[in-house]
Amino acid sequence: MSTKKEHHSNLQQLHIDKNRIPKHVAIIMDGNGRWAQKRRLPRLVGHRAGVENLREIIEVSAEIGIKILTLYAFSTENWKRPKVEIDALMNLLVEYLNKEIKVLHQKNIKIIAIGDIYSLPPKPQKAVLQAIDLTRDNTGLLVNIALNYSGRNELVYAFKRLFSDVQKGILQIENVNEKTIGNYLYTAELSDPDLLIRTSGELRISNFLLWQLAYTEFWFTDILWPDFKKEHLLKAIYSYQKRERRYGAVSNNIKEE
Ligand code: IPE
Ligand code: IPE
Ligand code: MG
């Protein structure tokens, strides 16, 4: 059984151009609740399966040469969920980091986070900050966790600091351009995502990376996050590679960055 599956994924891989792997892939990991519901299990079991799925996806991403993997783990809107679910999600995050951080570190993976990390409860906050600190000098795959993240909040936070710098005279209003605004975002150090994947069939971005997705290629799938495996990631990359990124230009006049 696994041989057939492996054969299938290897075939998929054959079609992938190793020289045109998207540098930055962002994933909206959605559908844990429905995955559990389908099995008549509590939502928490779905979240656990979702967290367990990270190992394979991070491993494949590193293996095929993705440089930045941004994972939407918890949005500011997710605080609207029942307290038991939120607590379970926070506990899973702490558990995951405690369990996996050594292996991630050994694999030269660097962890960073975007979002309002300092408003997280103390335990998850500490676990995230420790993971960032431990892996800060690593040079392999950058795993960027979007935690307590909202695209609009990010913009509000950026504009506030930008206005404050203008007021202080650190920045001249005439000099504000797209790059300046980009520099005030959580993602200042990162290139924009080349590919955005959303699982579970929802066709929206749910307040994710509003500024950064301006020219990102989107790939949607009905697969629920706990079922999203190597072959699906490769399929998304294959689809990405077949597309032509025009950036507003005409076909034969594209300047890739
Ligand atoms: C994604 O799965 C995980 C988080 C948003 C934290 P969901 O919990 O949203 O799963 P569905 O959408 O209810 O199936
Ligand atoms: C988006 O999923 C956020 C994460 C995956 C962390 P949601 O399940 O919260 O999004 P909506 O509510 O369906 O838009
Ligand atoms: Mg959802």
PDB file of C-alpha atoms and ligand atoms in Angstrom:
ATOM      1  CA  MET A   1       0.000   0.000   0.000  1.00  0.00           C
ATOM      2  CA  SER A   2       2.660   2.467   1.028  1.00  0.00           C
ATOM      3  CA  THR A   3       4.724   1.478  -2.020  1.00  0.00           C
ATOM      4  CA  LYS A   4       1.937   2.628  -4.301  1.00  0.00           C
ATOM      5  CA  LYS A   5       1.590   5.849  -2.367  1.00  0.00           C
ATOM      6  CA  GLU A   6       5.329   6.432  -2.405  1.00  0.00           C
ATOM      7  CA  HIS A   7       5.480   5.732  -6.102  1.00  0.00           C
ATOM      8  CA  HIS A   8       2.719   8.263  -6.637  1.00  0.00           C
ATOM      9  CA  SER A   9       4.460  10.967  -4.649  1.00  0.00           C
ATOM     10  CA  ASN A  10       7.785  10.274  -6.359  1.00  0.00           C
ATOM     11  CA  LEU A  11       6.071  10.694  -9.702  1.00  0.00           C
ATOM     12  CA  GLN A  12       4.690  14.001  -8.563  1.00  0.00           C
ATOM     13  CA  GLN A  13       8.145  15.005  -7.467  1.00  0.00           C
ATOM     14  CA  LEU A  14       9.580  14.177 -10.886  1.00  0.00           C
ATOM     15  CA  HIS A  15       7.493  16.944 -12.405  1.00  0.00           C
ATOM     16  CA  ILE A  16       8.825  19.516 -10.014  1.00  0.00           C
ATOM     17  CA  ASP A  17      11.544  21.842 -11.188  1.00  0.00           C
ATOM     18  CA  LYS A  18      14.075  21.989  -8.377  1.00  0.00           C
ATOM     19  CA  ASN A  19      15.271  25.351  -9.630  1.00  0.00           C
ATOM     20  CA  ARG A  20      11.888  26.991  -9.319  1.00  0.00           C
ATOM     21  CA  ILE A  21      10.790  26.033  -5.838  1.00  0.00           C
ATOM     22  CA  PRO A  22       8.767  28.882  -4.282  1.00  0.00           C
ATOM     23  CA  LYS A  23      11.018  30.642  -1.808  1.00  0.00           C
ATOM     24  CA  HIS A  24       8.252  31.507   0.654  1.00  0.00           C
ATOM     25  CA  VAL A  25       5.207  29.275   1.146  1.00  0.00           C
ATOM     26  CA  ALA A  26       2.425  30.332   3.507  1.00  0.00           C
ATOM     27  CA  ILE A  27      -0.228  27.900   4.730  1.00  0.00           C
ATOM     28  CA  ILE A  28      -3.614  28.516   6.306  1.00  0.00           C
ATOM     29  CA  MET A  29      -3.893  25.230   8.160  1.00  0.00           C
ATOM     30  CA  ASP A  30      -7.659  24.833   8.280  1.00  0.00           C
ATOM     31  CA  GLY A  31     -10.119  21.983   8.848  1.00  0.00           C
ATOM     32  CA  ASN A  32      -8.975  20.328  12.085  1.00  0.00           C
ATOM     33  CA  GLY A  33     -12.459  20.616  13.594  1.00  0.00           C
ATOM     34  CA  ARG A  34     -14.181  19.079  10.582  1.00  0.00           C
ATOM     35  CA  TRP A  35     -11.579  16.308  10.423  1.00  0.00           C
ATOM     36  CA  ALA A  36     -12.540  15.333  13.972  1.00  0.00           C
ATOM     37  CA  GLN A  37     -16.258  15.827  13.389  1.00  0.00           C
ATOM     38  CA  LYS A  38     -16.162  13.415  10.440  1.00  0.00           C
ATOM     39  CA  ARG A  39     -14.843  10.795  12.847  1.00  0.00           C
ATOM     40  CA  ARG A  40     -17.290  11.757  15.606  1.00  0.00           C
ATOM     41  CA  LEU A  41     -14.367  12.820  17.761  1.00  0.00           C
ATOM     42  CA  PRO A  42     -13.915  15.979  19.827  1.00  0.00           C
ATOM     43  CA  ARG A  43     -12.410  18.963  17.992  1.00  0.00           C
ATOM     44  CA  LEU A  44      -9.321  18.715  20.162  1.00  0.00           C
ATOM     45  CA  VAL A  45      -8.449  15.379  18.562  1.00  0.00           C
ATOM     46  CA  GLY A  46      -8.475  17.156  15.208  1.00  0.00           C
ATOM     47  CA  HIS A  47      -6.153  19.855  16.517  1.00  0.00           C
ATOM     48  CA  ARG A  48      -3.812  17.198  17.832  1.00  0.00           C
ATOM     49  CA  ALA A  49      -3.779  15.465  14.441  1.00  0.00           C
ATOM     50  CA  GLY A  50      -3.153  18.865  12.855  1.00  0.00           C
ATOM     51  CA  VAL A  51      -0.157  19.536  15.065  1.00  0.00           C
ATOM     52  CA  GLU A  52       1.215  16.055  14.407  1.00  0.00           C
ATOM     53  CA  ASN A  53       1.005  16.789  10.698  1.00  0.00           C
ATOM     54  CA  LEU A  54       3.530  19.593  11.044  1.00  0.00           C
ATOM     55  CA  ARG A  55       6.492  17.236  11.236  1.00  0.00           C
ATOM     56  CA  GLU A  56       5.964  15.840   7.741  1.00  0.00           C
ATOM     57  CA  ILE A  57       5.216  19.208   6.142  1.00  0.00           C
ATOM     58  CA  ILE A  58       8.214  20.925   7.755  1.00  0.00           C
ATOM     59  CA  GLU A  59      10.456  18.024   6.783  1.00  0.00           C
ATOM     60  CA  VAL A  60       9.379  18.024   3.130  1.00  0.00           C
ATOM     61  CA  SER A  61       9.620  21.807   2.941  1.00  0.00           C
ATOM     62  CA  ALA A  62      13.223  21.693   4.155  1.00  0.00           C
ATOM     63  CA  GLU A  63      14.026  18.774   1.863  1.00  0.00           C
ATOM     64  CA  ILE A  64      12.797  20.396  -1.342  1.00  0.00           C
ATOM     65  CA  GLY A  65      14.430  23.737  -0.610  1.00  0.00           C
ATOM     66  CA  ILE A  66      11.630  26.046   0.478  1.00  0.00           C
ATOM     67  CA  LYS A  67      13.346  28.863   2.386  1.00  0.00           C
ATOM     68  CA  ILE A  68      10.450  30.274   4.403  1.00  0.00           C
ATOM     69  CA  LEU A  69       7.389  28.400   5.614  1.00  0.00           C
ATOM     70  CA  THR A  70       4.766  30.624   7.242  1.00  0.00           C
ATOM     71  CA  LEU A  71       2.111  28.734   9.184  1.00  0.00           C
ATOM     72  CA  TYR A  72      -1.133  30.346  10.322  1.00  0.00           C
ATOM     73  CA  ALA A  73      -1.602  28.722  13.718  1.00  0.00           C
ATOM     74  CA  PHE A  74      -3.912  31.075  15.629  1.00  0.00           C
ATOM     75  CA  SER A  75      -5.666  34.257  14.533  1.00  0.00           C
ATOM     76  CA  THR A  76      -6.761  37.109  16.792  1.00  0.00           C
ATOM     77  CA  GLU A  77     -10.314  36.124  15.774  1.00  0.00           C
ATOM     78  CA  ASN A  78      -9.768  32.632  17.169  1.00  0.00           C
ATOM     79  CA  TRP A  79     -10.194  34.101  20.687  1.00  0.00           C
ATOM     80  CA  LYS A  80     -13.925  34.004  19.893  1.00  0.00           C
ATOM     81  CA  ARG A  81     -13.833  30.202  20.301  1.00  0.00           C
ATOM     82  CA  PRO A  82     -14.912  28.427  23.500  1.00  0.00           C
ATOM     83  CA  LYS A  83     -12.366  28.728  26.285  1.00  0.00           C
ATOM     84  CA  VAL A  84     -11.809  24.961  26.439  1.00  0.00           C
ATOM     85  CA  GLU A  85     -10.816  24.915  22.783  1.00  0.00           C
ATOM     86  CA  ILE A  86      -8.497  27.913  23.152  1.00  0.00           C
ATOM     87  CA  ASP A  87      -6.845  26.357  26.213  1.00  0.00           C
ATOM     88  CA  ALA A  88      -6.408  23.097  24.340  1.00  0.00           C
ATOM     89  CA  LEU A  89      -4.822  24.895  21.379  1.00  0.00           C
ATOM     90  CA  MET A  90      -2.411  26.798  23.640  1.00  0.00           C
ATOM     91  CA  ASN A  91      -1.489  23.591  25.473  1.00  0.00           C
ATOM     92  CA  LEU A  92      -0.897  21.797  22.191  1.00  0.00           C
ATOM     93  CA  LEU A  93       1.422  24.571  21.078  1.00  0.00           C
ATOM     94  CA  VAL A  94       3.473  24.310  24.263  1.00  0.00           C
ATOM     95  CA  GLU A  95       3.502  20.523  24.053  1.00  0.00           C
ATOM     96  CA  TYR A  96       4.549  20.599  20.400  1.00  0.00           C
ATOM     97  CA  LEU A  97       7.400  23.032  20.969  1.00  0.00           C
ATOM     98  CA  ASN A  98       8.668  21.173  24.035  1.00  0.00           C
ATOM     99  CA  LYS A  99       8.582  17.894  22.175  1.00  0.00           C
ATOM    100  CA  GLU A 100       9.928  18.946  18.783  1.00  0.00           C
ATOM    101  CA  ILE A 101      12.245  21.859  19.423  1.00  0.00           C
ATOM    102  CA  LYS A 102      15.379  19.731  19.842  1.00  0.00           C
ATOM    103  CA  VAL A 103      14.824  17.939  16.555  1.00  0.00           C
ATOM    104  CA  LEU A 104      13.983  21.191  14.770  1.00  0.00           C
ATOM    105  CA  HIS A 105      17.160  22.712  16.169  1.00  0.00           C
ATOM    106  CA  GLN A 106      19.238  19.705  15.073  1.00  0.00           C
ATOM    107  CA  LYS A 107      17.823  20.122  11.585  1.00  0.00           C
ATOM    108  CA  ASN A 108      19.119  23.704  11.544  1.00  0.00           C
ATOM    109  CA  ILE A 109      15.562  25.058  11.404  1.00  0.00           C
ATOM    110  CA  LYS A 110      15.062  28.614  12.571  1.00  0.00           C
ATOM    111  CA  ILE A 111      11.796  29.464  14.309  1.00  0.00           C
ATOM    112  CA  ILE A 112      10.339  32.936  14.218  1.00  0.00           C
ATOM    113  CA  ALA A 113       6.844  34.231  14.916  1.00  0.00           C
ATOM    114  CA  ILE A 114       4.566  36.995  13.682  1.00  0.00           C
ATOM    115  CA  GLY A 115       1.578  38.357  15.579  1.00  0.00           C
ATOM    116  CA  ASP A 116       0.967  39.757  19.012  1.00  0.00           C
ATOM    117  CA  ILE A 117       3.124  37.228  20.839  1.00  0.00           C
ATOM    118  CA  TYR A 118       3.362  39.364  23.975  1.00  0.00           C
ATOM    119  CA  SER A 119      -0.400  39.126  24.549  1.00  0.00           C
ATOM    120  CA  LEU A 120      -0.354  35.336  24.622  1.00  0.00           C
ATOM    121  CA  PRO A 121      -0.803  33.585  27.973  1.00  0.00           C
ATOM    122  CA  PRO A 122       2.540  33.157  29.812  1.00  0.00           C
ATOM    123  CA  LYS A 123       3.165  29.481  29.013  1.00  0.00           C
ATOM    124  CA  PRO A 124       2.764  29.556  25.219  1.00  0.00           C
ATOM    125  CA  GLN A 125       4.530  32.917  25.142  1.00  0.00           C
ATOM    126  CA  LYS A 126       7.510  31.485  26.991  1.00  0.00           C
ATOM    127  CA  ALA A 127       7.635  28.353  24.829  1.00  0.00           C
ATOM    128  CA  VAL A 128       7.614  30.422  21.633  1.00  0.00           C
ATOM    129  CA  LEU A 129      10.226  32.900  22.848  1.00  0.00           C
ATOM    130  CA  GLN A 130      12.477  30.043  23.976  1.00  0.00           C
ATOM    131  CA  ALA A 131      12.153  28.311  20.599  1.00  0.00           C
ATOM    132  CA  ILE A 132      13.023  31.562  18.820  1.00  0.00           C
ATOM    133  CA  ASP A 133      15.983  32.120  21.086  1.00  0.00           C
ATOM    134  CA  LEU A 134      17.350  28.581  20.819  1.00  0.00           C
ATOM    135  CA  THR A 135      17.220  28.538  17.018  1.00  0.00           C
ATOM    136  CA  ARG A 136      18.192  32.139  16.352  1.00  0.00           C
ATOM    137  CA  ASP A 137      21.531  31.340  14.702  1.00  0.00           C
ATOM    138  CA  ASN A 138      20.244  28.499  12.538  1.00  0.00           C
ATOM    139  CA  THR A 139      20.543  28.919   8.786  1.00  0.00           C
ATOM    140  CA  GLY A 140      18.161  26.263   7.405  1.00  0.00           C
ATOM    141  CA  LEU A 141      14.438  26.462   6.748  1.00  0.00           C
ATOM    142  CA  LEU A 142      12.784  29.446   8.402  1.00  0.00           C
ATOM    143  CA  VAL A 143       9.556  28.368  10.073  1.00  0.00           C
ATOM    144  CA  ASN A 144       7.472  31.452  10.714  1.00  0.00           C
ATOM    145  CA  ILE A 145       4.523  30.825  13.022  1.00  0.00           C
ATOM    146  CA  ALA A 146       1.620  33.277  12.776  1.00  0.00           C
ATOM    147  CA  LEU A 147       0.280  33.308  16.307  1.00  0.00           C
ATOM    148  CA  ASN A 148      -2.320  35.658  17.674  1.00  0.00           C
ATOM    149  CA  TYR A 149      -2.003  37.176  14.219  1.00  0.00           C
ATOM    150  CA  SER A 150      -4.329  39.463  12.262  1.00  0.00           C
ATOM    151  CA  GLY A 151      -3.401  41.241   9.052  1.00  0.00           C
ATOM    152  CA  ARG A 152      -5.390  44.361   9.920  1.00  0.00           C
ATOM    153  CA  ASN A 153      -3.925  44.494  13.423  1.00  0.00           C
ATOM    154  CA  GLU A 154      -0.485  44.228  11.896  1.00  0.00           C
ATOM    155  CA  LEU A 155      -1.253  47.254   9.712  1.00  0.00           C
ATOM    156  CA  VAL A 156      -2.661  49.260  12.626  1.00  0.00           C
ATOM    157  CA  TYR A 157       0.435  48.479  14.687  1.00  0.00           C
ATOM    158  CA  ALA A 158       2.681  49.412  11.743  1.00  0.00           C
ATOM    159  CA  PHE A 159       0.887  52.712  11.033  1.00  0.00           C
ATOM    160  CA  LYS A 160       0.984  53.712  14.701  1.00  0.00           C
ATOM    161  CA  ARG A 161       4.743  53.263  14.847  1.00  0.00           C
ATOM    162  CA  LEU A 162       5.191  54.917  11.488  1.00  0.00           C
ATOM    163  CA  PHE A 163       3.145  57.986  12.523  1.00  0.00           C
ATOM    164  CA  SER A 164       5.036  58.156  15.774  1.00  0.00           C
ATOM    165  CA  ASP A 165       8.355  58.159  13.889  1.00  0.00           C
ATOM    166  CA  VAL A 166       7.022  60.934  11.648  1.00  0.00           C
ATOM    167  CA  GLN A 167       6.008  62.939  14.720  1.00  0.00           C
ATOM    168  CA  LYS A 168       9.451  62.471  16.252  1.00  0.00           C
ATOM    169  CA  GLY A 169      11.031  63.595  12.991  1.00  0.00           C
ATOM    170  CA  ILE A 170      12.792  60.217  12.472  1.00  0.00           C
ATOM    171  CA  LEU A 171      10.877  59.784   9.221  1.00  0.00           C
ATOM    172  CA  GLN A 172       9.786  62.352   6.614  1.00  0.00           C
ATOM    173  CA  ILE A 173       6.274  61.849   5.258  1.00  0.00           C
ATOM    174  CA  GLU A 174       7.499  62.521   1.663  1.00  0.00           C
ATOM    175  CA  ASN A 175       9.836  59.544   2.005  1.00  0.00           C
ATOM    176  CA  VAL A 176       7.147  57.028   2.930  1.00  0.00           C
ATOM    177  CA  ASN A 177       6.763  54.441   0.188  1.00  0.00           C
ATOM    178  CA  GLU A 178       5.767  50.768  -0.090  1.00  0.00           C
ATOM    179  CA  LYS A 179       9.141  49.649   1.171  1.00  0.00           C
ATOM    180  CA  THR A 180       8.878  51.918   4.220  1.00  0.00           C
ATOM    181  CA  ILE A 181       5.498  50.467   5.135  1.00  0.00           C
ATOM    182  CA  GLY A 182       6.842  46.937   4.603  1.00  0.00           C
ATOM    183  CA  ASN A 183       9.608  47.713   7.059  1.00  0.00           C
ATOM    184  CA  TYR A 184       7.093  48.444   9.815  1.00  0.00           C
ATOM    185  CA  LEU A 185       5.340  45.072   9.446  1.00  0.00           C
ATOM    186  CA  TYR A 186       6.077  41.917  11.448  1.00  0.00           C
ATOM    187  CA  THR A 187       7.430  40.496   8.199  1.00  0.00           C
ATOM    188  CA  ALA A 188       9.983  43.277   7.615  1.00  0.00           C
ATOM    189  CA  GLU A 189      12.814  40.760   7.257  1.00  0.00           C
ATOM    190  CA  LEU A 190      10.915  38.367   5.001  1.00  0.00           C
ATOM    191  CA  SER A 191      10.151  38.327   1.294  1.00  0.00           C
ATOM    192  CA  ASP A 192       6.445  38.172   0.387  1.00  0.00           C
ATOM    193  CA  PRO A 193       4.903  34.703   0.069  1.00  0.00           C
ATOM    194  CA  ASP A 194       5.207  33.225  -3.411  1.00  0.00           C
ATOM    195  CA  LEU A 195       2.536  30.627  -2.748  1.00  0.00           C
ATOM    196  CA  LEU A 196      -0.406  30.589  -0.335  1.00  0.00           C
ATOM    197  CA  ILE A 197      -2.083  27.283   0.430  1.00  0.00           C
ATOM    198  CA  ARG A 198      -5.403  26.993   2.251  1.00  0.00           C
ATOM    199  CA  THR A 199      -6.795  23.614   3.189  1.00  0.00           C
ATOM    200  CA  SER A 200     -10.394  22.566   3.985  1.00  0.00           C
ATOM    201  CA  GLY A 201     -12.184  24.145   1.050  1.00  0.00           C
ATOM    202  CA  GLU A 202     -12.654  27.647   2.443  1.00  0.00           C
ATOM    203  CA  LEU A 203     -12.020  30.265  -0.220  1.00  0.00           C
ATOM    204  CA  ARG A 204     -10.943  33.238   1.862  1.00  0.00           C
ATOM    205  CA  ILE A 205      -7.824  34.563   3.523  1.00  0.00           C
ATOM    206  CA  SER A 206      -9.296  35.191   6.990  1.00  0.00           C
ATOM    207  CA  ASN A 207      -7.254  38.288   7.787  1.00  0.00           C
ATOM    208  CA  PHE A 208      -3.922  36.697   6.844  1.00  0.00           C
ATOM    209  CA  LEU A 209      -0.974  38.738   5.481  1.00  0.00           C
ATOM    210  CA  LEU A 210      -3.160  41.379   3.829  1.00  0.00           C
ATOM    211  CA  TRP A 211      -0.290  43.528   2.593  1.00  0.00           C
ATOM    212  CA  GLN A 212       2.114  40.721   1.772  1.00  0.00           C
ATOM    213  CA  LEU A 213      -0.212  38.653  -0.439  1.00  0.00           C
ATOM    214  CA  ALA A 214      -0.492  41.365  -3.118  1.00  0.00           C
ATOM    215  CA  TYR A 215       1.076  39.170  -5.838  1.00  0.00           C
ATOM    216  CA  THR A 216       1.081  35.761  -4.177  1.00  0.00           C
ATOM    217  CA  GLU A 217      -0.202  32.732  -6.099  1.00  0.00           C
ATOM    218  CA  PHE A 218      -3.105  30.992  -4.316  1.00  0.00           C
ATOM    219  CA  TRP A 219      -3.769  27.263  -4.114  1.00  0.00           C
ATOM    220  CA  PHE A 220      -6.909  25.971  -2.444  1.00  0.00           C
ATOM    221  CA  THR A 221      -7.773  22.377  -1.633  1.00  0.00           C
ATOM    222  CA  ASP A 222     -10.697  20.570  -0.009  1.00  0.00           C
ATOM    223  CA  ILE A 223      -8.249  18.344   1.913  1.00  0.00           C
ATOM    224  CA  LEU A 224      -8.537  18.953   5.644  1.00  0.00           C
ATOM    225  CA  TRP A 225      -5.295  20.026   7.327  1.00  0.00           C
ATOM    226  CA  PRO A 226      -4.601  16.748   9.218  1.00  0.00           C
ATOM    227  CA  ASP A 227      -4.839  14.926   5.851  1.00  0.00           C
ATOM    228  CA  PHE A 228      -2.555  17.363   4.005  1.00  0.00           C
ATOM    229  CA  LYS A 229       0.585  15.355   3.228  1.00  0.00           C
ATOM    230  CA  LYS A 230       3.781  15.518   1.208  1.00  0.00           C
ATOM    231  CA  GLU A 231       2.013  14.641  -2.052  1.00  0.00           C
ATOM    232  CA  HIS A 232      -0.427  17.542  -1.606  1.00  0.00           C
ATOM    233  CA  LEU A 233       2.356  20.032  -0.954  1.00  0.00           C
ATOM    234  CA  LEU A 234       4.138  18.789  -4.059  1.00  0.00           C
ATOM    235  CA  LYS A 235       0.914  19.087  -6.043  1.00  0.00           C
ATOM    236  CA  ALA A 236       0.545  22.710  -4.924  1.00  0.00           C
ATOM    237  CA  ILE A 237       4.135  23.445  -5.941  1.00  0.00           C
ATOM    238  CA  TYR A 238       3.602  21.731  -9.263  1.00  0.00           C
ATOM    239  CA  SER A 239       0.578  23.939  -9.890  1.00  0.00           C
ATOM    240  CA  TYR A 240       2.585  27.010  -8.866  1.00  0.00           C
ATOM    241  CA  GLN A 241       5.322  26.141 -11.330  1.00  0.00           C
ATOM    242  CA  LYS A 242       2.890  25.901 -14.223  1.00  0.00           C
ATOM    243  CA  ARG A 243       1.682  29.439 -13.674  1.00  0.00           C
ATOM    244  CA  GLU A 244       3.047  32.602 -15.160  1.00  0.00           C
ATOM    245  CA  ARG A 245       3.574  35.394 -12.678  1.00  0.00           C
ATOM    246  CA  ARG A 246       3.045  38.510 -14.710  1.00  0.00           C
ATOM    247  CA  TYR A 247       3.026  41.175 -11.995  1.00  0.00           C
ATOM    248  CA  GLY A 248       0.875  43.296 -14.250  1.00  0.00           C
ATOM    249  CA  ALA A 249       3.207  43.078 -17.231  1.00  0.00           C
ATOM    250  CA  VAL A 250       2.542  41.306 -20.511  1.00  0.00           C
ATOM    251  CA  SER A 251       3.583  37.744 -21.078  1.00  0.00           C
ATOM    252  CA  ASN A 252       6.967  38.166 -22.760  1.00  0.00           C
ATOM    253  CA  ASN A 253       8.062  41.104 -20.663  1.00  0.00           C
ATOM    254  CA  ILE A 254       8.271  39.654 -17.183  1.00  0.00           C
ATOM    255  CA  LYS A 255      11.001  40.765 -14.866  1.00  0.00           C
ATOM    256  CA  GLU A 256      11.327  38.167 -12.114  1.00  0.00           C
ATOM    257  CA  GLU A 257      12.624  39.617  -8.885  1.00  0.00           C
TER     258      GLU A 257
HETATM  259  C1  IPE B   1      -7.772  25.180  11.997  1.00  0.00           C
HETATM  260  O1  IPE B   1      -8.819  24.269  12.115  1.00  0.00           O
HETATM  261  C2  IPE B   1      -7.072  25.410  13.289  1.00  0.00           C
HETATM  262  C3  IPE B   1      -7.276  26.750  13.874  1.00  0.00           C
HETATM  263  C4  IPE B   1      -7.992  27.713  13.348  1.00  0.00           C
HETATM  264  C5  IPE B   1      -6.647  27.013  15.141  1.00  0.00           C
HETATM  265  P1  IPE B   1     -10.275  24.715  12.584  1.00  0.00           P
HETATM  266  O2  IPE B   1     -10.369  24.545  14.060  1.00  0.00           O
HETATM  267  O3  IPE B   1     -10.619  26.055  12.079  1.00  0.00           O
HETATM  268  O4  IPE B   1     -11.152  23.609  11.864  1.00  0.00           O
HETATM  269  P2  IPE B   1     -12.583  23.808  11.231  1.00  0.00           P
HETATM  270  O5  IPE B   1     -12.486  24.949  10.270  1.00  0.00           O
HETATM  271  O6  IPE B   1     -13.525  24.101  12.361  1.00  0.00           O
HETATM  272  O7  IPE B   1     -12.867  22.509  10.556  1.00  0.00           O
HETATM  273  C1  IPE B   2      -8.011  30.699   9.882  1.00  0.00           C
HETATM  274  O1  IPE B   2      -8.898  29.650  10.101  1.00  0.00           O
HETATM  275  C2  IPE B   2      -7.020  30.803  10.994  1.00  0.00           C
HETATM  276  C3  IPE B   2      -6.113  29.667  11.160  1.00  0.00           C
HETATM  277  C4  IPE B   2      -6.003  28.638  10.377  1.00  0.00           C
HETATM  278  C5  IPE B   2      -5.260  29.759  12.307  1.00  0.00           C
HETATM  279  P1  IPE B   2     -10.338  29.900  10.750  1.00  0.00           P
HETATM  280  O2  IPE B   2     -10.996  28.572  10.789  1.00  0.00           O
HETATM  281  O3  IPE B   2     -10.196  30.622  12.022  1.00  0.00           O
HETATM  282  O4  IPE B   2     -11.013  30.874   9.689  1.00  0.00           O
HETATM  283  P2  IPE B   2     -12.540  31.214   9.395  1.00  0.00           P
HETATM  284  O5  IPE B   2     -13.169  31.526  10.701  1.00  0.00           O
HETATM  285  O6  IPE B   2     -13.144  29.989   8.788  1.00  0.00           O
HETATM  286  O7  IPE B   2     -12.481  32.358   8.440  1.00  0.00           O
HETATM  287 MG    MG B   3     -11.516  26.724  10.416  1.00  0.00          MG
END
